[in-house]
Coordinates of C-alpha atoms in Angstrom, one line a residue:
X26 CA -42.7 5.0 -28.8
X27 CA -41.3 5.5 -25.8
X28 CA -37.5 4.4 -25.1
X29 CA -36.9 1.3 -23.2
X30 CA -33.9 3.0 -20.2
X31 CA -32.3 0.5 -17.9
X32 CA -30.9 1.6 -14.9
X33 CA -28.4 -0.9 -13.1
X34 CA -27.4 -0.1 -9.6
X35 CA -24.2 -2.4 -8.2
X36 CA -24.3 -1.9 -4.1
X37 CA -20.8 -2.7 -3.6
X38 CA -19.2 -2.9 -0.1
X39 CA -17.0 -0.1 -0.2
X40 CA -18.5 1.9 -3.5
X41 CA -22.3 1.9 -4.7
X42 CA -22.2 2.4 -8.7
X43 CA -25.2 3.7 -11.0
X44 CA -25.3 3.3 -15.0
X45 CA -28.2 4.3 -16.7
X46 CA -28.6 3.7 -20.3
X47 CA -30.3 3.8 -23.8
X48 CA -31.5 0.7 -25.6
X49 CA -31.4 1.0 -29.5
X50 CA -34.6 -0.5 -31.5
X51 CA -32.5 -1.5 -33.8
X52 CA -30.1 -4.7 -32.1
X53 CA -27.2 -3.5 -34.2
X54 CA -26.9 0.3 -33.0
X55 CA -24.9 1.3 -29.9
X56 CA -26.4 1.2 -26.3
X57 CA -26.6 5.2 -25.6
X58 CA -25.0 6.0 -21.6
X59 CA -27.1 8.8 -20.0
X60 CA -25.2 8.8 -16.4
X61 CA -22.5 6.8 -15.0
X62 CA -21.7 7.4 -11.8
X63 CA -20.4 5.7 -8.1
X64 CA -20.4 7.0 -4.5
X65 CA -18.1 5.4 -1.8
X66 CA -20.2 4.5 0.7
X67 CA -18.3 2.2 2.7
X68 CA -21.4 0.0 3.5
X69 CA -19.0 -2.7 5.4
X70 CA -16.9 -0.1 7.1
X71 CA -17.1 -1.0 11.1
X72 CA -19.3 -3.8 10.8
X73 CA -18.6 -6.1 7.9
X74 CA -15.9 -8.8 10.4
X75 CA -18.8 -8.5 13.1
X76 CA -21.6 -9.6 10.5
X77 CA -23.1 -5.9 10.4
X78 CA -24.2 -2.7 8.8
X79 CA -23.2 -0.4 11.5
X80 CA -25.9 2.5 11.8
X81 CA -23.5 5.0 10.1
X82 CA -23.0 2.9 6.7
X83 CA -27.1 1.8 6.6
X84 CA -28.0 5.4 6.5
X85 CA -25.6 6.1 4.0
X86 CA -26.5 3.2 1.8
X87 CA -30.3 4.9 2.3
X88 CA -29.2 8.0 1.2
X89 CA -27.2 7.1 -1.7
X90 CA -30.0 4.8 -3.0
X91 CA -32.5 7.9 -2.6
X92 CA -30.1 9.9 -4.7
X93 CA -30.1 7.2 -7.0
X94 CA -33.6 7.0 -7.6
X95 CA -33.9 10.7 -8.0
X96 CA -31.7 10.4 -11.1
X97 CA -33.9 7.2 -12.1
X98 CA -36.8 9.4 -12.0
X99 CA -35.1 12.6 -13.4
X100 CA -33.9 9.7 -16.9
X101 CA -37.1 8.5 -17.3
X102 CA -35.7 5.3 -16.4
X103 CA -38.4 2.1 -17.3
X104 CA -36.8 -0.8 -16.0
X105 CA -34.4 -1.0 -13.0
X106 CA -31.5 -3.8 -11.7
X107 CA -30.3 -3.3 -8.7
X108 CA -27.6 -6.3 -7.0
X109 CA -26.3 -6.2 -3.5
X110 CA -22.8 -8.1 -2.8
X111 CA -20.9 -9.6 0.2
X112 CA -21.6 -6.8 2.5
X113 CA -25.5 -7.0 2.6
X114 CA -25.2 -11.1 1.9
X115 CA -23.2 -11.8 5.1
X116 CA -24.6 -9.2 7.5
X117 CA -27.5 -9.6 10.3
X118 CA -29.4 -7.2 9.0
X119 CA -28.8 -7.2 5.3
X120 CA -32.3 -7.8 5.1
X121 CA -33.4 -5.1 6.9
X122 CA -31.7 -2.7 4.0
X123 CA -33.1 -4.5 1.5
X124 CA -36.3 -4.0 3.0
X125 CA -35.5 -0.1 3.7
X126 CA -34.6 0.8 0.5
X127 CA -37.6 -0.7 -1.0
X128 CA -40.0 0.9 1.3
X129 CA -38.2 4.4 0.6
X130 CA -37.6 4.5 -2.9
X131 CA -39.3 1.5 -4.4
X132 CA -36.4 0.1 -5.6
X133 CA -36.0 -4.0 -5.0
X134 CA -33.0 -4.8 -4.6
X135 CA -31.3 -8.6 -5.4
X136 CA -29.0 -10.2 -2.8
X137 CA -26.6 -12.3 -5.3
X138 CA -24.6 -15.1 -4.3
X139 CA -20.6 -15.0 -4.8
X140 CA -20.6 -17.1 -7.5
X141 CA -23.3 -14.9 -9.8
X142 CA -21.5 -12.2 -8.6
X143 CA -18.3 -13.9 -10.7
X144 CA -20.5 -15.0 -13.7
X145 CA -22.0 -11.3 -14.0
X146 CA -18.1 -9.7 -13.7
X147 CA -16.8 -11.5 -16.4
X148 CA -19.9 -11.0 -18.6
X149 CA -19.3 -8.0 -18.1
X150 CA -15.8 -7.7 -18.5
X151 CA -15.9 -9.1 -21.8
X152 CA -17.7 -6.3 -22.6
X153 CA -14.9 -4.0 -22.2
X154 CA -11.5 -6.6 -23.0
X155 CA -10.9 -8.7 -25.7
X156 CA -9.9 -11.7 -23.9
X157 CA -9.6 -13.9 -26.9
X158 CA -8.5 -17.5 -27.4
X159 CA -5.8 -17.6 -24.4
X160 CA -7.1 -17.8 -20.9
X161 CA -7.0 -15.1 -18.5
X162 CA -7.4 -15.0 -14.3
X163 CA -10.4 -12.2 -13.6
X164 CA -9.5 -10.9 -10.5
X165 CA -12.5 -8.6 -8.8
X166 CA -11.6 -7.2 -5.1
X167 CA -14.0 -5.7 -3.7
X168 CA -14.9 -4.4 0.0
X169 CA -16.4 -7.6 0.9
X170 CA -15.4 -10.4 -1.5
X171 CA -12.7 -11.6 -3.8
X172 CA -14.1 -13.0 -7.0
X173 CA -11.4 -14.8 -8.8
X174 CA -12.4 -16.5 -12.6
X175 CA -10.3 -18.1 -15.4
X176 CA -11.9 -17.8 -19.0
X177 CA -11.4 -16.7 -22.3
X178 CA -13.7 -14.9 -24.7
X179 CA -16.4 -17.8 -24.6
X180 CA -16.2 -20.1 -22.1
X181 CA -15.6 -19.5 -17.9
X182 CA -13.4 -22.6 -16.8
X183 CA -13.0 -21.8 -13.0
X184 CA -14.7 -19.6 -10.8
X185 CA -15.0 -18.9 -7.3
X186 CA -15.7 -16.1 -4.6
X187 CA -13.5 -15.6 -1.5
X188 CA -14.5 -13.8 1.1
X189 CA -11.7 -12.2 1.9
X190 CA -12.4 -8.3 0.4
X191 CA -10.1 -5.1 1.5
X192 CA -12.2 -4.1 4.1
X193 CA -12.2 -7.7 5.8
X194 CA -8.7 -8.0 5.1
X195 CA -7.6 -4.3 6.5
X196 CA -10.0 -5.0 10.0
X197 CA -7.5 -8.0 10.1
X198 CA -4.2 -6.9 9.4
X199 CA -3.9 -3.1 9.5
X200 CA -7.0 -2.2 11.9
X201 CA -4.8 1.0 12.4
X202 CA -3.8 2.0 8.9
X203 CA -2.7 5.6 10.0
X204 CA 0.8 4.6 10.0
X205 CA 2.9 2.2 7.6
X206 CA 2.0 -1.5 7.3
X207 CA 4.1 -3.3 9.3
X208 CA 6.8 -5.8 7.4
X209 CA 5.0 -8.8 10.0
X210 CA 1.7 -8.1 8.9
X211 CA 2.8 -7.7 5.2
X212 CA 3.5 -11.6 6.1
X213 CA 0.4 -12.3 8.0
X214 CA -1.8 -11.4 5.0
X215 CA 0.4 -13.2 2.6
X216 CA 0.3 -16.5 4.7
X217 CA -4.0 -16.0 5.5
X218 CA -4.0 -15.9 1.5
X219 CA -2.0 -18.3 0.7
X220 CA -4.2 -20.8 2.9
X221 CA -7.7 -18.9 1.6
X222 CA -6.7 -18.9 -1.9
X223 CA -5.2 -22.7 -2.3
X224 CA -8.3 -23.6 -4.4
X225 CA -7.6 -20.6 -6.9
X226 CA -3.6 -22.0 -6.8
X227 CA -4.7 -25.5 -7.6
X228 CA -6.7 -23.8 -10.7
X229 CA -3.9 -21.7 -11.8
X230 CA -1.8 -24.4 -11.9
X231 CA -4.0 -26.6 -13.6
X232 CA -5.3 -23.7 -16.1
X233 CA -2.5 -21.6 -16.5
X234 CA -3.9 -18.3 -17.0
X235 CA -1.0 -16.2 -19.0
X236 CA -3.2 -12.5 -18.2
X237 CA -4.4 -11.3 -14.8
X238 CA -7.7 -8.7 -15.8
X239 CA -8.4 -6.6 -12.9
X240 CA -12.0 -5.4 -12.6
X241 CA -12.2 -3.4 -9.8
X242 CA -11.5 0.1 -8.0
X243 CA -8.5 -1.4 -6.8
X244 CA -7.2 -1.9 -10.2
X245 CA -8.4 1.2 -11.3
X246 CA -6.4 3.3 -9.0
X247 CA -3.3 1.2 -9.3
X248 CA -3.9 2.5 -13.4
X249 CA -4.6 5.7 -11.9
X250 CA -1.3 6.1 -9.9
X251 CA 0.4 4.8 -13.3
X252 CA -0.9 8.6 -15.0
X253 CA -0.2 10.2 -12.2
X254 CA -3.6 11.3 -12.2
X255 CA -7.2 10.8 -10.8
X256 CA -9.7 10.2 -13.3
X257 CA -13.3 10.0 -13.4
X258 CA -15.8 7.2 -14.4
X259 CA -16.1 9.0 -17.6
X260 CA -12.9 9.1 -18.7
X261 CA -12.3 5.5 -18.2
X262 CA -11.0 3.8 -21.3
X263 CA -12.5 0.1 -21.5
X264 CA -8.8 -1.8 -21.0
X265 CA -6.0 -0.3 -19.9
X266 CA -2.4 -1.9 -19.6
X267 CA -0.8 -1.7 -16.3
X268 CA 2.9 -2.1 -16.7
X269 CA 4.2 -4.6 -14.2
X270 CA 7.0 -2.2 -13.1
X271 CA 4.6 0.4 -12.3
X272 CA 2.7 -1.9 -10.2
X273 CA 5.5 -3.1 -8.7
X274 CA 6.9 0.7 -7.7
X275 CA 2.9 1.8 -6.3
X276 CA 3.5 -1.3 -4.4
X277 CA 6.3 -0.3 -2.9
X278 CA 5.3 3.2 -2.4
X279 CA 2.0 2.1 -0.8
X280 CA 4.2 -0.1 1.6
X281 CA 6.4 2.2 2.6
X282 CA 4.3 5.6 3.2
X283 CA 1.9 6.2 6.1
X284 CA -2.1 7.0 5.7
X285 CA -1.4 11.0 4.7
X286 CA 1.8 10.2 2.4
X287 CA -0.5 7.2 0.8
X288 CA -3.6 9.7 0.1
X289 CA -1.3 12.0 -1.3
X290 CA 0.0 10.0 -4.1
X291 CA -0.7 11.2 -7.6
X292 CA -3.8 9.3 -8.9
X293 CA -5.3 8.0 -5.5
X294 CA -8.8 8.4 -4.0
X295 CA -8.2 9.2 -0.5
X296 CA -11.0 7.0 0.5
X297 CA -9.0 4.2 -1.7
X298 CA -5.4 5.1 0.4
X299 CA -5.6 1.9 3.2
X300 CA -7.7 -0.7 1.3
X301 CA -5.1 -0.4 -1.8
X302 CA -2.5 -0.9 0.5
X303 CA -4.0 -5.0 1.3
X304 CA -5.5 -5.1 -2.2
X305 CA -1.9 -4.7 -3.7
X306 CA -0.9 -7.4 -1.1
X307 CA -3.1 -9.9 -2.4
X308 CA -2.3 -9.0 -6.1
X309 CA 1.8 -9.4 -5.7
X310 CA 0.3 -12.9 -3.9
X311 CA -1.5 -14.0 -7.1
X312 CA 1.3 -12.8 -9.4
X313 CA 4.0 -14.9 -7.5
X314 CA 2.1 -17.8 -7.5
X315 CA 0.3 -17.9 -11.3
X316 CA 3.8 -16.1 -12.7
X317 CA 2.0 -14.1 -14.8
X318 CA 3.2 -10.7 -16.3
X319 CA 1.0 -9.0 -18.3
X320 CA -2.3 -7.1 -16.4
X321 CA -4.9 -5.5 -17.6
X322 CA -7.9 -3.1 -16.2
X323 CA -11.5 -3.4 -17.1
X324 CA -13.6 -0.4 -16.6
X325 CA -16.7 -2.5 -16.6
X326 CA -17.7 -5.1 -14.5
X327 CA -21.2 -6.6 -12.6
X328 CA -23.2 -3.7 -13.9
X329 CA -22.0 -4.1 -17.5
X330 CA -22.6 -8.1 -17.2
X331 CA -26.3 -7.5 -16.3
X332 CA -26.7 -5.3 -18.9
X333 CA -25.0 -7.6 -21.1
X334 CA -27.7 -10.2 -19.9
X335 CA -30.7 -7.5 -20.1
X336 CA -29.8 -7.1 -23.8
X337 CA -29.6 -11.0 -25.0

């Protein structure tokens, strides 16, 4: 009998991920990961605050999914997921991928809505955190959108999607992010989310969340920069602890350094250096205003929820 392989492809705005895996027969046994990998493709780079996939980030979204079905092919793969975010939701000719992608590698590909997009994170996240009886504010920033969630291990009491992502938030306040963020548009970006984000305030305070669970590449580096060191998909633990005086001292440090000092920085992707700089604003937001101080990373997220779904 042949083996029933998933492969679930996440087009993110700034970084496209593949996981292909092994079912068991047996319901029991451990799902078996063949590949697990993610290319920055920075679909919404130049285009995303316009409504657009410039010509530059649709061919590389092209190529990346052609590489991706060529290890699809290569895995044997029988069934295939494949979600697109904010970037191809709010963009003119987000359709016009889709429809490119299918044509060239016969993969379909499902625009999701922001609020699936928060259901499938923490499906997925509690794949890789035990969350347990207390509540906890998911926080997933990605290129595009800001999916914010409060829920414990069994129920989701609040969710919503912002669309306020890095790259959005960098075209707005750091369009030139070569030198160091300026201390007035540290306080632009602060104010913008403290008007975006008043629905996700009202929940805090009416939730009280006592664990902020990052699920993104955001918090990922900031863990990252913690080591000192860079690591790969691989070597990602599920849940890692992120002291709050470590993030507190990348925060400074992303502050005060310019684009080369930033990329430079133990543990950082270069193409990570300017968008951590605004996602690290928007963190230190939503720690002053829930109080919290205790965060965790998840190295899973919407891929890990669909195949948390595919397996039910």
């Amino acid at each position: 009998m042949r083996h029933r392989r998933l492969a679930l492809i996440d087009m993110g705005t700034n970084t496209f991920h593949l996981l292909i895996v092994e079912l068991p027969e047996e319901k029991h046994h451990d799902t078996l990961v063949l590949l697990r990998t993610k290319v920055g493709v920075r679909l919404g780079e130049g285009g995303i605050s316009k409504g657009e996939i410039t010509p530059a980030a649709f061919a590389r979204a092209l190529h990346t999914l052609q590489a991706f079905q060529e290890e699809i092919e290569l895995h044997q793969v029988t069934e295939v997921r494949a979600t697109a975010t904010s970037a191809v939701r709010v963009a003119r000719n987000g359709p016009e991928l889709v429809q490119a992608i299918f044509e060239q590698t016969g993969i379909k590909v499902d625009v999701i809505p922001g609020e699936r997009e928060a259901e499938l994170i923490t499906k997925g996240v509690r794949q890789a955190v035990p969350l347990g009886p207390d509540k906890n504010l998911i926080v997933d920033i990605g290129g595009g959108s800001v999916e914010c969630i409060i829920a414990d291990e069994a129920t989701i009491f609040w969710k919503q999607s912002f669309e306020i992502g890095a790259q959005r938030l960098l075209d707005m306040f750091f369009p030139d992010p070569s030198g160091i963020i300026s201390a007035s548009a540290v306080a632009a970006e602060q104010a913008h989310l403290s008007t975006v984000l008043a629905p996700l305030t009202a929940a805090i305070q009416h939730y009280q969340p006592v664990t902020l669970v990052g699920a993104s590449g955001s918090f990922d580096s900031l863990a990252d920069m913690q080591l000192g060191e860079l690591r790969t998909e691989a070597d990602l633990p599920p849940c890692t602890e992120l002291e709050m005086s470590s993030f507190q001292h990348s925060y400074r440090q992303l502050l005060t350094n310019n684009h080369e000092q930033r990329k430079a920085l133990p543990g950082i992707l270069p193409m990570r250096a300017d968008m951590l700089v605004v996602a690290s604003i928007l963190i230190d937001y939503v720690l002053g205003v829930s109080g919290i101080t205790r965060i965790r990373t998840s190295s899973a997220a919407l891929k890990e929820g669909l195949l948390a779904e595919m397996m039910q």
